[in-house]
PDB file of C-alpha atoms and ligand atoms in Angstrom:
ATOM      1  CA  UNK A   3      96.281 113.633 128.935  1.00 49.00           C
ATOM      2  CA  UNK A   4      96.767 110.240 129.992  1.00 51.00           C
ATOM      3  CA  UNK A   5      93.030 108.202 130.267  1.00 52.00           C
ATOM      4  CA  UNK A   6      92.203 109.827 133.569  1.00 59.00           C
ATOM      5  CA  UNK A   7      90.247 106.588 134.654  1.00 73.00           C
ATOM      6  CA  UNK A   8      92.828 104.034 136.893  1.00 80.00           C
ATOM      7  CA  UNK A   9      92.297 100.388 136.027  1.00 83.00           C
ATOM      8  CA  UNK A  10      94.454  97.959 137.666  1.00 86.00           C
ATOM      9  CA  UNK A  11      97.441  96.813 135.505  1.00 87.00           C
ATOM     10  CA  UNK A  12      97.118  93.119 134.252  1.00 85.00           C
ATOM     11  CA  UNK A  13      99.787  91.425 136.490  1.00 88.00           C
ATOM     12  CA  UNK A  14      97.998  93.127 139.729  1.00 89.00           C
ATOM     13  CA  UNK A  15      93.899  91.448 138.103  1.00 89.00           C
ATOM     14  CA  UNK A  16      96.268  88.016 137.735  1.00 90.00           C
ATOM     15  CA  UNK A  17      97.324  88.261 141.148  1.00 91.00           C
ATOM     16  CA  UNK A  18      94.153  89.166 142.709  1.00 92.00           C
ATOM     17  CA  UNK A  19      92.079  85.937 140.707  1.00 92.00           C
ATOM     18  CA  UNK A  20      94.946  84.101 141.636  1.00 92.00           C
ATOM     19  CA  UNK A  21      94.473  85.103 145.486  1.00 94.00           C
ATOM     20  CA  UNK A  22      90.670  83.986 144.877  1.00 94.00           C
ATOM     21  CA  UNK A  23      91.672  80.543 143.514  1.00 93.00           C
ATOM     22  CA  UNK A  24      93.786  79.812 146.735  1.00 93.00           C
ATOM     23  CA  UNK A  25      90.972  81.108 149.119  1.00 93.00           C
ATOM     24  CA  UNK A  26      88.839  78.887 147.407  1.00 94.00           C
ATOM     25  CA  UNK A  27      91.220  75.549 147.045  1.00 92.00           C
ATOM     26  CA  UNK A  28      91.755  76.104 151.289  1.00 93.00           C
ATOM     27  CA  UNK A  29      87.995  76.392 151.534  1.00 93.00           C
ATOM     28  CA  UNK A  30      86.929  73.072 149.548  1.00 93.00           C
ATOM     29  CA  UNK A  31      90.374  71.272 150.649  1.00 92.00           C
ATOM     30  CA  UNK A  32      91.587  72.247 153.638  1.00 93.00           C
ATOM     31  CA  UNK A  33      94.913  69.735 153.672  1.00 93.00           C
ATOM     32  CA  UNK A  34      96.044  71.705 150.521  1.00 91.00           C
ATOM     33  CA  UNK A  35      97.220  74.692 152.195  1.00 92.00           C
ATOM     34  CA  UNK A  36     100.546  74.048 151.625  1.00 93.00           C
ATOM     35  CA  UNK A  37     100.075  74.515 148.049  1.00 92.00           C
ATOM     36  CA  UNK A  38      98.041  77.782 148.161  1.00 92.00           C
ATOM     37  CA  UNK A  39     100.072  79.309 150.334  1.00 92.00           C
ATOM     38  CA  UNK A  40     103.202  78.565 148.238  1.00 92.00           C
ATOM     39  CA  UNK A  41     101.077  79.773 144.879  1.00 92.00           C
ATOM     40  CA  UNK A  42     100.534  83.306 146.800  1.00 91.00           C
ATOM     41  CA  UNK A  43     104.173  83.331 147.858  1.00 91.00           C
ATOM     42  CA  UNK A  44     105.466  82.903 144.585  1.00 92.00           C
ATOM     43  CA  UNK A  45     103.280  85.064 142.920  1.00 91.00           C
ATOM     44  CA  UNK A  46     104.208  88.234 145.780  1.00 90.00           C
ATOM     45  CA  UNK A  47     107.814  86.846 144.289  1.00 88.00           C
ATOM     46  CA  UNK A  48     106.844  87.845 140.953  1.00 88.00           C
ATOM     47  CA  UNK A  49     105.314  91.067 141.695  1.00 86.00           C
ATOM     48  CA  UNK A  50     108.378  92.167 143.385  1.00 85.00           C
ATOM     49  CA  UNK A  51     110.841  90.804 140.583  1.00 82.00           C
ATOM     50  CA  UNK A  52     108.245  92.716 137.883  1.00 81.00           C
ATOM     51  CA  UNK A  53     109.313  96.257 139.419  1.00 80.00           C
ATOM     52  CA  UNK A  54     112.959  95.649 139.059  1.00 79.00           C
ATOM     53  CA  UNK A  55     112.670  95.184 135.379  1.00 84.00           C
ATOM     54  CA  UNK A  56     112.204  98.622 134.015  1.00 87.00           C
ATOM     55  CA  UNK A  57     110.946  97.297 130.606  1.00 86.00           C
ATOM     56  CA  UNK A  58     108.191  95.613 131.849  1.00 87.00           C
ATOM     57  CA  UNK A  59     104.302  96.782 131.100  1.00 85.00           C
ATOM     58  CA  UNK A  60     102.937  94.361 133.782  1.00 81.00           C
ATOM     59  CA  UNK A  61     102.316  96.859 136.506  1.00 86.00           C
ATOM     60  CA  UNK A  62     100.986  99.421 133.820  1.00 87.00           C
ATOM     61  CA  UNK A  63     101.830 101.173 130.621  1.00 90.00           C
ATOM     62  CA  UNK A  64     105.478 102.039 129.839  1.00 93.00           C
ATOM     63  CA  UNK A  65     106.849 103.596 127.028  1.00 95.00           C
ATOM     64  CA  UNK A  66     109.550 101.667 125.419  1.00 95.00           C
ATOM     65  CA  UNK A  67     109.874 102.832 122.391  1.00 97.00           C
ATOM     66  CA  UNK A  68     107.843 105.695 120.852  1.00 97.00           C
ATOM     67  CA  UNK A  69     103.834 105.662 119.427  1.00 97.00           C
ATOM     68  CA  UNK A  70     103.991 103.516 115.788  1.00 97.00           C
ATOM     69  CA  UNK A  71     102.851 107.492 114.248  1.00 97.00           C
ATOM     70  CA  UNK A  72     106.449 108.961 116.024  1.00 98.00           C
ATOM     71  CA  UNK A  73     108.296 105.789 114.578  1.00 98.00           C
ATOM     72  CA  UNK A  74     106.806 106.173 111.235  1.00 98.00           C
ATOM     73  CA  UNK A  75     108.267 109.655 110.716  1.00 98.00           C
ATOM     74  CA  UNK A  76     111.679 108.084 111.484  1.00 98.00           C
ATOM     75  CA  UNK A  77     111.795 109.980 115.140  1.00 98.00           C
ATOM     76  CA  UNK A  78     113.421 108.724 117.994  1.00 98.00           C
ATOM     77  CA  UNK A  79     113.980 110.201 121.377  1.00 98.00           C
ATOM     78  CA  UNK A  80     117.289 111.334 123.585  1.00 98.00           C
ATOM     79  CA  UNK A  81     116.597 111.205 126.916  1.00 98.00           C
ATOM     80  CA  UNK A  82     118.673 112.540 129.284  1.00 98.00           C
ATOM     81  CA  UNK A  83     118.619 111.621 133.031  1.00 98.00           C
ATOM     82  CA  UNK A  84     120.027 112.852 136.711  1.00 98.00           C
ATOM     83  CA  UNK A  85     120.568 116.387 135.647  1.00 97.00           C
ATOM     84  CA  UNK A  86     120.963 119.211 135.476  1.00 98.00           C
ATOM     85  CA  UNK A  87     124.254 119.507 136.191  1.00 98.00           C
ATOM     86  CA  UNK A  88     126.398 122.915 136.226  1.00 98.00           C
ATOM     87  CA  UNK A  89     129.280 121.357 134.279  1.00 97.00           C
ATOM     88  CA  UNK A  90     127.804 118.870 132.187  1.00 98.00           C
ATOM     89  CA  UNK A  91     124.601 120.150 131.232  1.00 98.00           C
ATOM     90  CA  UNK A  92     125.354 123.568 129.373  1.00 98.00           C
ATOM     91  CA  UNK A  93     127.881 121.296 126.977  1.00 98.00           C
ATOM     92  CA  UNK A  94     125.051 118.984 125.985  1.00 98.00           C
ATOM     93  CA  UNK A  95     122.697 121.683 125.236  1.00 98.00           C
ATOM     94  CA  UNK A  96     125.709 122.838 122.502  1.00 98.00           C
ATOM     95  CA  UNK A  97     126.478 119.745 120.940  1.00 98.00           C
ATOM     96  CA  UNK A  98     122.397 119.313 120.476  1.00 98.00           C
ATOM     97  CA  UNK A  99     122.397 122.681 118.789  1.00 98.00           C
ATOM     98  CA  UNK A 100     125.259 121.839 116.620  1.00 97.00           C
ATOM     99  CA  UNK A 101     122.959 119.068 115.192  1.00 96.00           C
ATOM    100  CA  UNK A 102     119.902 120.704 115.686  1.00 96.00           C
ATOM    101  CA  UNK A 103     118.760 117.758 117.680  1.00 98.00           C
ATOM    102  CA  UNK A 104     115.956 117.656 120.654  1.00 98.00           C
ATOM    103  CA  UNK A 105     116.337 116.383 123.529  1.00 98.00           C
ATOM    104  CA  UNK A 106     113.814 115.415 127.298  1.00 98.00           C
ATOM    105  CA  UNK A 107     116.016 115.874 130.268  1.00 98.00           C
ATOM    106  CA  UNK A 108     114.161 113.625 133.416  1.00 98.00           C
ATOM    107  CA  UNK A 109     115.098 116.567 135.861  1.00 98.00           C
ATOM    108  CA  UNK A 110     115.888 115.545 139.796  1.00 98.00           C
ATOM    109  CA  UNK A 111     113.605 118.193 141.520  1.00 98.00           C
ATOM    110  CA  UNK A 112     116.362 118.892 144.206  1.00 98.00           C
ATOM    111  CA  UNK A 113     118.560 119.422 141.693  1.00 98.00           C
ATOM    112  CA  UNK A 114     116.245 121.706 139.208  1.00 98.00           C
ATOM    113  CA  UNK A 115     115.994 123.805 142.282  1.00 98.00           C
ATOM    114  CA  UNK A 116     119.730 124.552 142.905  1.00 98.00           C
ATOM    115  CA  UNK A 117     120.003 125.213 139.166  1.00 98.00           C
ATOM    116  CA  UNK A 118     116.736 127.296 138.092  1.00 98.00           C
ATOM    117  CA  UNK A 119     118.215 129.004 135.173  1.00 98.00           C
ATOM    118  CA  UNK A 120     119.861 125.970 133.551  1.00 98.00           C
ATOM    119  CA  UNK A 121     116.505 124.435 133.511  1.00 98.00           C
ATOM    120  CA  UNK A 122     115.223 127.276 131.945  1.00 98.00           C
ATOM    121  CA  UNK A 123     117.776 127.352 129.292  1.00 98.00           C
ATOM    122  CA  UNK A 124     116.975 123.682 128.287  1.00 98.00           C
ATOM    123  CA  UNK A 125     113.259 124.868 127.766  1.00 98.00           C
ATOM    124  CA  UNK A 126     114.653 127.640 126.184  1.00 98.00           C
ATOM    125  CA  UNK A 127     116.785 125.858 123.431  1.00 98.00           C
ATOM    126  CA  UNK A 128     113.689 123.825 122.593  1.00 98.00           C
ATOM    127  CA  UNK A 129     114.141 121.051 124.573  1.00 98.00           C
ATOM    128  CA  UNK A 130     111.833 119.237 127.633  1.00 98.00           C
ATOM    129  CA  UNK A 131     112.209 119.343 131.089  1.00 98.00           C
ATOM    130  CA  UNK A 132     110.351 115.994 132.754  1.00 98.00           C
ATOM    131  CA  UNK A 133     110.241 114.273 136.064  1.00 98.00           C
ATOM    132  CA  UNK A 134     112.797 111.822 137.815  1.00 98.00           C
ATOM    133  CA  UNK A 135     111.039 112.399 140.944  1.00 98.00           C
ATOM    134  CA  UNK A 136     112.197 115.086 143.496  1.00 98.00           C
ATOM    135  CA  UNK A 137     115.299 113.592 145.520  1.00 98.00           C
ATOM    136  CA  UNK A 138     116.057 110.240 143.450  1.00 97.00           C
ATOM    137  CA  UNK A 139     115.762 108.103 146.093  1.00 95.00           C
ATOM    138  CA  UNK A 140     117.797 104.981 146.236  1.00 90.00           C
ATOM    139  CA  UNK A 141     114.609 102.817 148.076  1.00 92.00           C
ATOM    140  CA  UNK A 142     112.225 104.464 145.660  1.00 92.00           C
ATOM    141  CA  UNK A 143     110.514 101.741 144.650  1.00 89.00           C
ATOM    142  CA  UNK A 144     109.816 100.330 148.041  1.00 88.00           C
ATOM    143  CA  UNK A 145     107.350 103.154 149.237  1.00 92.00           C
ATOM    144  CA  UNK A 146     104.200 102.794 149.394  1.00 92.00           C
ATOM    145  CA  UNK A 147     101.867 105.317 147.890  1.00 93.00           C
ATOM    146  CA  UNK A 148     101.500 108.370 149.298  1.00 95.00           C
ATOM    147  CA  UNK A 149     105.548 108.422 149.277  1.00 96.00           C
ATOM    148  CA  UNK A 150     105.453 107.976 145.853  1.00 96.00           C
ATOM    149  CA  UNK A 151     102.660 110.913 145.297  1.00 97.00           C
ATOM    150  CA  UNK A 152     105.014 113.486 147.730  1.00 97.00           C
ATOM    151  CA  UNK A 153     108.205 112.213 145.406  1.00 97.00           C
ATOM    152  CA  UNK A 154     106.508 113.143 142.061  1.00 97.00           C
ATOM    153  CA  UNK A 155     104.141 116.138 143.491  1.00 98.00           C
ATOM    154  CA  UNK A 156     107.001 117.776 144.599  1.00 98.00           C
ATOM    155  CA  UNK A 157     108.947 117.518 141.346  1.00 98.00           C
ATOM    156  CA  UNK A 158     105.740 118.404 139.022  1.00 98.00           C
ATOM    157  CA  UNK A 159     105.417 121.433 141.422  1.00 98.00           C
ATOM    158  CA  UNK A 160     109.112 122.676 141.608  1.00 98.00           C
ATOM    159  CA  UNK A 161     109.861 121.456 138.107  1.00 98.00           C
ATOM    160  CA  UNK A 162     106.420 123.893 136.758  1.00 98.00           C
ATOM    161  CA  UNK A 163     107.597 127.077 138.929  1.00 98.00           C
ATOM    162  CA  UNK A 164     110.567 127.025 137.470  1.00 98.00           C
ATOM    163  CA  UNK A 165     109.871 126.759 133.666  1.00 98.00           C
ATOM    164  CA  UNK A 166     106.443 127.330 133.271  1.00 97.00           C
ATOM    165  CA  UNK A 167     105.399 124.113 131.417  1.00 96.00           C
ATOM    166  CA  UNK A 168     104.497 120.955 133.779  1.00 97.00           C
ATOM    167  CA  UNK A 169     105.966 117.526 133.080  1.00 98.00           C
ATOM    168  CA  UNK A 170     104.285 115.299 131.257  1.00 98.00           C
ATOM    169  CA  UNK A 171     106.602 112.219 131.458  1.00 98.00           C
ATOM    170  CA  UNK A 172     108.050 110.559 134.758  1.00 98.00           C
ATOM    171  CA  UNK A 173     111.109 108.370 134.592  1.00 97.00           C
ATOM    172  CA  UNK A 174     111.620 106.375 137.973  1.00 95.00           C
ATOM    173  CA  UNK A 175     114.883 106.420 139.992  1.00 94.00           C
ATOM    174  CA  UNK A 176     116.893 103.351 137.552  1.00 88.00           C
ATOM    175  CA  UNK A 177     113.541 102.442 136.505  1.00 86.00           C
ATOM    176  CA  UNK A 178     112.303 100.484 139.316  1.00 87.00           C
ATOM    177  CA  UNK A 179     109.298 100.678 140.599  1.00 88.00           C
ATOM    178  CA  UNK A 180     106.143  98.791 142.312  1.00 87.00           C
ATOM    179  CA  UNK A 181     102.642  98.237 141.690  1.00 86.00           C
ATOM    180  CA  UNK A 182     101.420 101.587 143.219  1.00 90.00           C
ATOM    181  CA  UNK A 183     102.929 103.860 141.142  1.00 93.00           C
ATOM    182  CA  UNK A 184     100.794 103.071 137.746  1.00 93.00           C
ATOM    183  CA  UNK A 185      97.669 104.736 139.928  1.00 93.00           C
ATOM    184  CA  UNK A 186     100.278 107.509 141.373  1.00 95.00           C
ATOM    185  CA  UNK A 187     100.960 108.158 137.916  1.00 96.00           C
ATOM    186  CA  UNK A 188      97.520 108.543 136.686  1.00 95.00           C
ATOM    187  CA  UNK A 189      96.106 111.139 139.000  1.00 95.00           C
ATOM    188  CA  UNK A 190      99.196 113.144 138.693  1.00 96.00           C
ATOM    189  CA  UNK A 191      98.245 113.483 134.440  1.00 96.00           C
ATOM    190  CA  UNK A 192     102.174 111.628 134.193  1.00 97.00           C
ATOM    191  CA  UNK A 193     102.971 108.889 131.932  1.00 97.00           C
ATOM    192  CA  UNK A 194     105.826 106.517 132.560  1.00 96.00           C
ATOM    193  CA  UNK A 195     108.817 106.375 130.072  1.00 97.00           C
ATOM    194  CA  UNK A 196     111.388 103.683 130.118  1.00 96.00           C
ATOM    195  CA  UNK A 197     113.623 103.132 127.229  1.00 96.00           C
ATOM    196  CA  UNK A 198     114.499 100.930 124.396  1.00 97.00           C
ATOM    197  CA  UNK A 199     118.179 101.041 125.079  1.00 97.00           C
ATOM    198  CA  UNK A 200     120.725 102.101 127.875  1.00 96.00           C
ATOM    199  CA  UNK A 201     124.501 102.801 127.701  1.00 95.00           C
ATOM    200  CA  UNK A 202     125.019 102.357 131.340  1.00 96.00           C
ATOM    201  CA  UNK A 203     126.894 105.495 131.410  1.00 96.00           C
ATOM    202  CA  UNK A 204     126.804 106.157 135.036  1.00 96.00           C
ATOM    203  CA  UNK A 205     128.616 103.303 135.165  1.00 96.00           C
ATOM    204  CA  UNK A 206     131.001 102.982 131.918  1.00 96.00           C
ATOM    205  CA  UNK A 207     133.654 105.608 131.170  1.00 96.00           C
ATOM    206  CA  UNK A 208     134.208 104.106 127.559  1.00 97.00           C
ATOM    207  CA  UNK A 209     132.777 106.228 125.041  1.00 97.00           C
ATOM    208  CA  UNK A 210     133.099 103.607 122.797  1.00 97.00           C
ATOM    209  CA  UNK A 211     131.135 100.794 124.647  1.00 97.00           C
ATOM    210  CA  UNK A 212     128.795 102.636 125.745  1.00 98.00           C
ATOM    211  CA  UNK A 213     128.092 104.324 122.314  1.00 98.00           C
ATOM    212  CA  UNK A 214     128.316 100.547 121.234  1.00 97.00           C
ATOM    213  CA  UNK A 215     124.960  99.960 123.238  1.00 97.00           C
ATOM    214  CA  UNK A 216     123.076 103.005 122.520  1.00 97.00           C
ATOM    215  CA  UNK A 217     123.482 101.906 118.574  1.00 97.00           C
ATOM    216  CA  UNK A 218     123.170  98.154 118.780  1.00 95.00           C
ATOM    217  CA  UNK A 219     120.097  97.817 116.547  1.00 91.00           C
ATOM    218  CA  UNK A 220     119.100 101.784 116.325  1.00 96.00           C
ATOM    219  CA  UNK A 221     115.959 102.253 114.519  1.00 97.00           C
ATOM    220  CA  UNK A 222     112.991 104.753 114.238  1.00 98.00           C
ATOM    221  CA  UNK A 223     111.005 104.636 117.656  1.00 98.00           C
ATOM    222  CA  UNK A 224     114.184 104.163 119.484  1.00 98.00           C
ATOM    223  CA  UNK A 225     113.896 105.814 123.179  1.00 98.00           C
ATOM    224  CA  UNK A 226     117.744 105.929 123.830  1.00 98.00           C
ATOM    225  CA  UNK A 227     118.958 106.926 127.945  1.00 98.00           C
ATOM    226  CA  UNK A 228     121.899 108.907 129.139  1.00 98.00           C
ATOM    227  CA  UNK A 229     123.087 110.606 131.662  1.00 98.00           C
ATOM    228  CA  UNK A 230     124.331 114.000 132.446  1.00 98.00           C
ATOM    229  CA  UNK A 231     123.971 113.991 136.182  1.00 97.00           C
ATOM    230  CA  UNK A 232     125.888 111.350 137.771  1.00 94.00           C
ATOM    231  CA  UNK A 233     128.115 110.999 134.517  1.00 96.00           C
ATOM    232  CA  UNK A 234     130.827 108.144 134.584  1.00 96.00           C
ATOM    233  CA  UNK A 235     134.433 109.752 133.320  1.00 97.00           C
ATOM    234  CA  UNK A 236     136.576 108.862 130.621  1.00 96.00           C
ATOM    235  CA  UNK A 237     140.137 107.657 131.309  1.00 95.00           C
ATOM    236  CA  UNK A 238     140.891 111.701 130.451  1.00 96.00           C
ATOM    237  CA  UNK A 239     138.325 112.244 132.827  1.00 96.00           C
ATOM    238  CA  UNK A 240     136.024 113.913 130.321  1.00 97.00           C
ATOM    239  CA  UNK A 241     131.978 113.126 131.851  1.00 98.00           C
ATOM    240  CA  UNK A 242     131.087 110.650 128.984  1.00 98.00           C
ATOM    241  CA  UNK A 243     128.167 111.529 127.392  1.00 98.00           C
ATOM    242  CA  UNK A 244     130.088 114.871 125.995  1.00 98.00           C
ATOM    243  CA  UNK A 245     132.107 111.674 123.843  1.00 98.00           C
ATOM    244  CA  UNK A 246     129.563 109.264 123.489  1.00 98.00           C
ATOM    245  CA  UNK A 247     126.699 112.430 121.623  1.00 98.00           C
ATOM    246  CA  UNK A 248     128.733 113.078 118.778  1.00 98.00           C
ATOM    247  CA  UNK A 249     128.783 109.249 117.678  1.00 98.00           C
ATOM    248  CA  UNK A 250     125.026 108.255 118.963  1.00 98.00           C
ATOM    249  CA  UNK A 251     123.636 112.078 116.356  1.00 98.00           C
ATOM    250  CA  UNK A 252     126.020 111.765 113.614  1.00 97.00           C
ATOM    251  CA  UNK A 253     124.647 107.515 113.655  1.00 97.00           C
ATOM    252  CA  UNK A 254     121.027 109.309 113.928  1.00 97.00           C
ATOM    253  CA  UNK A 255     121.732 111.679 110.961  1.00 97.00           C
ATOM    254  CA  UNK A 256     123.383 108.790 108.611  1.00 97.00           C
ATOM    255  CA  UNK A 257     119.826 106.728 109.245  1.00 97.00           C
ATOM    256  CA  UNK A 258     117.912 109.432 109.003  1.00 97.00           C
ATOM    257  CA  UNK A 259     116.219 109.417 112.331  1.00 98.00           C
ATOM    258  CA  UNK A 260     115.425 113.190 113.721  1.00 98.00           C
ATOM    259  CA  UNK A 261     115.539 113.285 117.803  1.00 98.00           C
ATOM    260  CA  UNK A 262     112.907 114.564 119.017  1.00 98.00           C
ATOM    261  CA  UNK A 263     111.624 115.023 122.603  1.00 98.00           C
ATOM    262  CA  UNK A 264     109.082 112.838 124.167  1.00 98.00           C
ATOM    263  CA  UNK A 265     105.708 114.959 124.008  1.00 97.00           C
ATOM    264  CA  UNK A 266     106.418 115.979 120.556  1.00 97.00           C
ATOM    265  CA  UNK A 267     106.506 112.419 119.433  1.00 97.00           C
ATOM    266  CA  UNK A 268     103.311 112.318 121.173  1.00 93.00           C
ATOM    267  CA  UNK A 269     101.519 115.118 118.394  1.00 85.00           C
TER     268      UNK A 269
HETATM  269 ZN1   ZN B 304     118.222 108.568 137.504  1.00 75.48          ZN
END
C-alpha cells in the first residue's frame, strides 16, 4: 500500500509559503500590491501548467519509470490504455502470449462494464487490469475533488466486481491532472503511473513512427504507453498497436528486457 498518510506535494507547500510572503509584503508595504498580486497570479499559472504535464512529480508522486530494484532485473512495463476493446483487445492478448510478455491494461470503467469477460480474460492470461477512471472524461482534470473520488471509486468498484483483484495503479485521462488528485489518490490505496515514453498512437497510424518513439532510448525501467481503445489505423486500416507490438517485444527480447506488469515490478 501506498504511505496511507497525505502530505501536501512540494509545488502545493511552495505555493502556500509563497501566498504567506505576499500577505506579508501587502501588510508591511501596502503600495506593493501590484507585485504580490502578480507573484500569486503567476504562481496559480504554474499550478495549472504543472497538471498538463503528465511527467511531472510536482503535485505528487508519479511513476515514470519503474522502482531502481524492477530496473535492475532488466524489467520494463507495457501499458496499455482506453480499453478494452472487442476487436482490438483479444489480438493483443495473442501477440503477448506469443512472446510470453506481461502486460497492465488502464481499463475505462464504462467500458470494463460492457465487456466483463474480456477483462477477465486479461487477468486470466496473467496480465493486470488498472484504473483510467470510470468514463474518461475529457475535463477530467478540471474537477474538483469529490469528482475526482466518484471518477476513480466507481472504476476501483466496477473494475474489482468484475475480476476479483482491485487496482492498484490509476492512469489519468491523457495524463492531466490537478493538485487534488495526489490526496484522491491516497485514500483510495491508488498510485499514479505516467510513463517514460508515448507513441501517440491514438493519434499516428504509422507503425513505424510510432514504434520509432516507443524505442528511442529503450532501457530497463522503461514504462512504455499504448493504446488499444481509441487505436489510430494504419493506411490498411489495421488498429496500430497490432503493427507497432511485434517491433516494440522482439526490440525488448534483443536487449533483454522482460515486460512485466506494473505491481509485479513493485515485488
Ligand atoms: Zn486514456
Amino acid at each position: 500500500m501506498p504511505d496511507s498518510s497525505w502530505r501536501l506535494p512540494p509545488l502545493i507547500r511552495a505555493s502556500i509559503v509563497l501566498h504567506g510572503l505576499a500577505l506579508a509584503l501587502v501588510l508591511a508595504q501596502p503600495g506593493l500590491w501590484p507585485w504580490a498580486l502578480g507573484a500569486v497570479v503567476l504562481n496559480h499559472g504554474l499550478v495549472a501548467a504543472v497538471g498538463l504535464w503528465p511527467r511531472s512529480h510536482w503535485l505528487g508522486p508519479n511513476w515514470t519509470g519503474l522502482p531502481a530494484a524492477a530496473a535492475a532485473r532488466n524489467e520494463i512495463a507495457l501499458t496499455i490504455d482506453d480499453g478494452p476493446d472487442p476487436l482490438v483487445t483479444p489480438q493483443v492478448l495473442d501477440l503477448l502470449d506469443r512472446y510470453g510478455a506481461r502486460a497492465t491494461f488502464f481499463c475505462i470503467g464504462v467500458k470494463a462494464a460492457r465487456y466483463p469477460d474480456l477483462c477477465r480474460e486479461i487477468v486470466r492470461r496473467g496480465h493486470a487490469v488498472e484504473n483510467h477512471s470510470q468514463h474518461h472524461r475529457h475535463h477530467f482534470s478540471v474537477m474538483g475533488p469529490r469528482g475526482m473520488t466518484r471518477e476513480l471509486q466507481a472504476a476501483q468498484d466496477t473494475l474489482a466486481a468484475i475480476t476479483g483483484q482491485r487496482p492498484q495503479f490509476f492512469r489519468a485521462p491523457a495524463g492531466l491532472r490537478n493538485p487534488f488528485l495526489d490526496m484522491v489518490l491516497t485514500r483510495l490505496g491508488l498510485r499514479l503511473a505516467s510513463w517514460s515514453a508515448r507513441g501517440f498512437d491514438t493519434r499516428v497510424g504509422d507503425a513505424a513512427q510510432v514504434a520509432a518513439r516507443l524505442l528511442h532510448d529503450l532501457k530497463a525501467g522503461a514504462i512504455l504507453l499504448l493504446h488499444d481503445g481509441n487505436a489510430a489505423r494504419t493506411d490498411a486500416g489495421v488498429p496500430v498497436i497490432l503493427e507497432v507490438l511485434p517491433m516494440v517485444l522482439e526490440s525488448a527480447a534483443a536487449a533483454h528486457l522482460r515486460p512485466v506488469t506494473l505491481s509485479q515490478a513493485l515485488a
